[in-house]
Amino acid sequence: MKAGLVPAAAYKYMTARETPAICERLHPARLLPRAVTAAGALLSAVALEPAVSGHGWVELAVWLITGWFFLSLARAVLDRFSTYLVVTRWRIFLCSGSGVTWTASLADVKDIRVIRSPAGRIAGFGTLILDPAHVAIDYVPYPEQMYVEMLGLIHPDPPELD
Amino acid sequence: MLRRVKRSTTLALVLSPVGVLLLAVVRLLIVSDYDENTALAIVHSGGYVNTLLGSVIPLVPILMPYLALLLLYLGQTVAALLALAATVLISPATVTGTAALSIARHDWDAIGGGDGRRHALLIILAAAFGLLLLAELAGSGLRVSARSVGTAAVVALVPPVVFLYPVTVGNSSTYTGLLTQPWLPAESITLATHRVVTGYVLDSDQDWTEVLLAGNRTVARYRTGQVVARAACQVAGAGQRRPLLPLIAARSRLPACVTAPPP
């Protein structure tokens, strides 16, 4: 990947000598948990409305908590546009609007696994597990390509097999 | 997005020694009617460990329903379910289990009522929620989905928790009474002068008996020889409530404490 193709949100966290091999946004499916919570909260609030109406601050609390869940969802949606998974020749990191939220040296990653759920196979995302730290990165898009590329970076010269 | 495959789920904050100590100090001050000298006298007489445990343990039933909500919000679904189960079994509720069921039935009727537009809105919301949940179940599995649903359930659980386990400022709530009630049994103490005082015996030896008086929350010292009789009693307002699902049906009945003016 050419440096010029890397979004500025990720490029600003890279040193001059770093060449990005992978730079991808995480899959939109990562918004699902917050969407489920917000939808469930709204359903509960609307359903409970006749029971809590007139109960002053209980009614207010129900709607405030529901609003909070929606704010949380909105924040996650905005975060998605500035969150990138970046892999260079010597490190892997996640960056977002708030900075570099996680980083690991590629030298510390001895192996990598990929897991795909049924919905992940349909929608095109998966989970990469970095060993031996057992760190899982969920909602990775194009997980097979990512797996192969990252494996190539971790083991540039694999042993010849007969 | 990013997680440890094997991660610790300890509730370090809630169970930390600092948290427990703070809870104990707050409750000790409430029991002492916000008087530091009385609080220190209680600690001195009862011992540090007894005071710490005695002041914290009675808080468990009071805080349990709110702890369950907090755990649900934090995504600790299993711990939250355990806390909810404990709430039903040990936390004193404002109504009995039968009355709570009756209220729930009435509320259910109210929820099911309303006009066609409300029903349509509920159906649309339920369908959207169901579809999103199915997608999450297929994509992230049961554990993550249970956490999302559990967090959303906080909204549904706030009204029943606030209604059944209210913590209000003032004298209107049973919980206020429980908070101000010391962890020692109330006793009617008959003195040689035929005066009867109600209080909580902090310490007693062959020379002196130290009593935290129930009325004005001051510590009084009587010569043990002056104490003619001691009998456990029930302070008005204390221990009147039962959990929603009491495992023991029988209730111990103590005679009511005599309210006497302070010496």
Coordinates of C-alpha atoms in Angstrom, one line a residue, chain B residues 1-199:
Chain B
M1 CA -13.6 -4.6 18.7
L2 CA -10.5 -5.4 20.6
R3 CA -10.5 -7.8 23.5
R4 CA -8.4 -10.3 25.4
V5 CA -9.5 -13.8 24.7
K6 CA -9.0 -14.7 28.3
R7 CA -9.8 -11.8 30.5
S8 CA -10.5 -11.3 34.1
T9 CA -14.0 -10.2 35.0
T10 CA -13.4 -9.4 38.7
L11 CA -15.5 -6.6 40.1
A12 CA -12.4 -4.9 41.5
L13 CA -14.0 -1.6 42.0
V14 CA -17.0 -2.7 44.0
L15 CA -15.2 -5.2 46.1
S16 CA -12.0 -3.3 46.6
P17 CA -11.0 -2.7 50.3
V18 CA -11.1 1.0 49.8
G19 CA -14.7 0.8 48.5
V20 CA -15.8 -1.4 51.4
L21 CA -14.1 0.9 53.9
L22 CA -15.8 4.0 52.5
L23 CA -19.2 2.2 52.7
A24 CA -18.5 1.3 56.3
V25 CA -17.5 4.8 57.2
V26 CA -20.6 6.3 55.6
R27 CA -22.9 3.9 57.3
L28 CA -21.2 4.4 60.6
L29 CA -21.7 8.1 60.4
I30 CA -25.4 7.6 59.5
V31 CA -25.9 5.3 62.5
S32 CA -24.1 7.8 64.8
D33 CA -26.5 10.6 63.6
Y34 CA -23.5 12.2 61.8
D35 CA -21.6 12.7 65.1
E36 CA -17.9 11.8 64.8
N37 CA -17.5 11.3 68.6
T38 CA -20.3 8.8 68.7
A39 CA -18.9 7.1 65.7
L40 CA -15.5 6.8 67.3
A41 CA -17.1 5.6 70.6
I42 CA -18.8 2.8 68.6
V43 CA -15.6 1.8 66.9
H44 CA -13.7 1.9 70.2
S45 CA -16.3 -0.2 72.0
G46 CA -17.2 -2.7 69.3
G47 CA -13.8 -3.2 67.7
Y48 CA -12.6 -2.3 64.2
V49 CA -13.4 -5.6 62.5
N50 CA -16.8 -6.0 64.1
T51 CA -17.7 -2.4 63.2
L52 CA -16.5 -2.8 59.6
L53 CA -18.4 -6.0 59.0
G54 CA -21.4 -4.9 61.0
S55 CA -21.8 -1.7 59.1
V56 CA -21.2 -3.2 55.7
I57 CA -23.2 -6.5 55.8
P58 CA -26.6 -4.9 56.4
L59 CA -26.0 -2.7 53.3
V60 CA -25.9 -5.7 51.0
P61 CA -29.7 -6.2 50.7
I62 CA -30.2 -2.5 50.3
L63 CA -27.6 -2.0 47.6
M64 CA -28.1 -5.4 45.8
P65 CA -30.9 -4.3 43.4
Y66 CA -28.9 -1.2 42.3
L67 CA -25.7 -3.3 42.0
A68 CA -27.7 -5.6 39.7
L69 CA -28.6 -2.7 37.5
L70 CA -25.0 -1.4 37.5
L71 CA -23.7 -4.9 36.6
L72 CA -26.2 -5.1 33.7
Y73 CA -25.1 -1.8 32.4
L74 CA -21.5 -2.8 32.6
G75 CA -22.3 -5.9 30.6
Q76 CA -21.7 -8.4 33.4
T77 CA -24.8 -10.4 32.6
V78 CA -24.2 -13.5 34.7
A79 CA -23.1 -11.5 37.8
A80 CA -26.2 -9.3 37.2
L81 CA -28.5 -12.3 37.1
L82 CA -27.0 -13.6 40.3
A83 CA -27.5 -10.2 41.9
L84 CA -31.1 -10.0 40.7
A85 CA -31.7 -13.5 42.2
A86 CA -30.2 -12.4 45.5
T87 CA -32.3 -9.3 45.4
V88 CA -35.5 -11.3 45.1
L89 CA -34.4 -13.5 48.0
I90 CA -32.9 -11.0 50.5
S91 CA -33.7 -7.4 49.7
P92 CA -36.7 -6.1 51.7
A93 CA -39.4 -4.9 49.2
T94 CA -42.2 -2.4 49.7
V95 CA -44.9 -4.9 48.8
T96 CA -45.2 -8.7 49.1
G97 CA -44.6 -11.0 46.2
T98 CA -48.3 -11.6 45.6
A99 CA -48.9 -7.8 45.5
A100 CA -46.0 -7.3 43.2
L101 CA -47.4 -9.9 40.8
S102 CA -50.8 -8.2 40.9
I103 CA -49.2 -4.8 40.1
A104 CA -47.2 -6.4 37.3
R105 CA -50.4 -7.9 35.9
H106 CA -52.0 -4.5 36.1
D107 CA -49.0 -2.8 34.4
W108 CA -49.0 -5.5 31.7
D109 CA -52.6 -4.7 30.9
A110 CA -51.7 -1.0 30.7
I111 CA -48.7 -1.8 28.4
G112 CA -50.9 -3.9 26.1
G113 CA -53.6 -1.2 26.0
G114 CA -53.6 2.0 23.9
D115 CA -54.7 2.8 20.4
G116 CA -53.7 1.2 17.1
R117 CA -50.9 3.7 16.4
R118 CA -49.2 2.7 19.6
H119 CA -49.5 -1.0 18.8
A120 CA -48.1 -0.4 15.3
L121 CA -45.2 1.5 16.8
L122 CA -44.5 -1.3 19.2
I123 CA -44.6 -3.9 16.5
I124 CA -42.2 -2.0 14.3
L125 CA -39.8 -1.5 17.2
A126 CA -40.0 -5.1 18.2
A127 CA -39.4 -6.3 14.6
A128 CA -36.4 -3.9 14.3
F129 CA -35.0 -5.1 17.6
G130 CA -35.6 -8.8 16.7
L131 CA -33.8 -8.4 13.3
L132 CA -30.8 -6.7 14.9
L133 CA -30.6 -9.2 17.6
L134 CA -30.7 -12.1 15.1
A135 CA -27.9 -10.5 13.1
E136 CA -25.9 -10.0 16.3
L137 CA -26.6 -13.6 17.4
A138 CA -25.3 -14.9 14.1
G139 CA -22.4 -12.6 13.9
S140 CA -21.1 -12.3 17.5
G141 CA -22.6 -15.2 19.3
L142 CA -24.7 -15.7 22.4
R143 CA -22.3 -14.1 24.9
V144 CA -22.1 -10.7 23.2
S145 CA -25.8 -10.7 22.3
A146 CA -26.8 -11.5 25.9
R147 CA -24.6 -8.5 27.0
S148 CA -26.4 -6.2 24.6
V149 CA -29.8 -7.3 25.6
G150 CA -28.9 -7.2 29.3
T151 CA -27.7 -3.6 28.9
A152 CA -31.0 -2.7 27.2
A153 CA -32.9 -4.4 30.0
V154 CA -31.7 -1.7 32.4
V155 CA -34.4 0.5 31.0
A156 CA -37.1 -2.1 31.7
L157 CA -35.8 -2.8 35.2
V158 CA -35.4 0.7 36.5
P159 CA -39.2 1.3 37.2
P160 CA -39.8 -2.0 39.1
V161 CA -36.5 -1.6 41.1
V162 CA -37.3 2.0 42.0
F163 CA -40.8 1.0 43.0
L164 CA -39.9 -2.1 45.0
Y165 CA -36.6 -1.0 46.5
P166 CA -36.9 2.8 46.9
V167 CA -34.0 4.8 48.5
T168 CA -35.4 8.2 49.4
V169 CA -34.1 11.0 51.6
G170 CA -36.2 11.6 54.6
N171 CA -38.4 9.3 56.7
S172 CA -40.7 8.1 54.0
S173 CA -38.8 5.0 53.0
T174 CA -38.1 1.8 54.7
Y175 CA -34.7 1.9 53.3
T176 CA -33.9 5.1 55.1
G177 CA -34.9 3.3 58.3
L178 CA -32.7 0.3 57.5
L179 CA -29.7 2.6 56.8
T180 CA -30.0 4.4 60.1
Q181 CA -30.6 1.2 62.0
P182 CA -27.4 -0.1 63.8
W183 CA -26.3 -3.6 63.1
L184 CA -26.6 -4.6 66.8
P185 CA -29.9 -5.9 68.2
A186 CA -32.0 -3.3 70.0
E187 CA -32.5 -4.0 73.7
S188 CA -34.7 -2.8 76.5
I189 CA -32.4 -2.3 79.4
T190 CA -34.0 -2.0 82.8
L191 CA -31.9 -0.1 85.4
A192 CA -31.9 -0.4 89.2
T193 CA -33.7 2.9 89.3
H194 CA -36.6 1.2 87.4
R195 CA -35.9 3.3 84.4
V196 CA -36.1 1.4 81.1
V197 CA -33.8 2.6 78.3
T198 CA -33.8 1.4 74.7
G199 CA -30.4 1.1 73.0

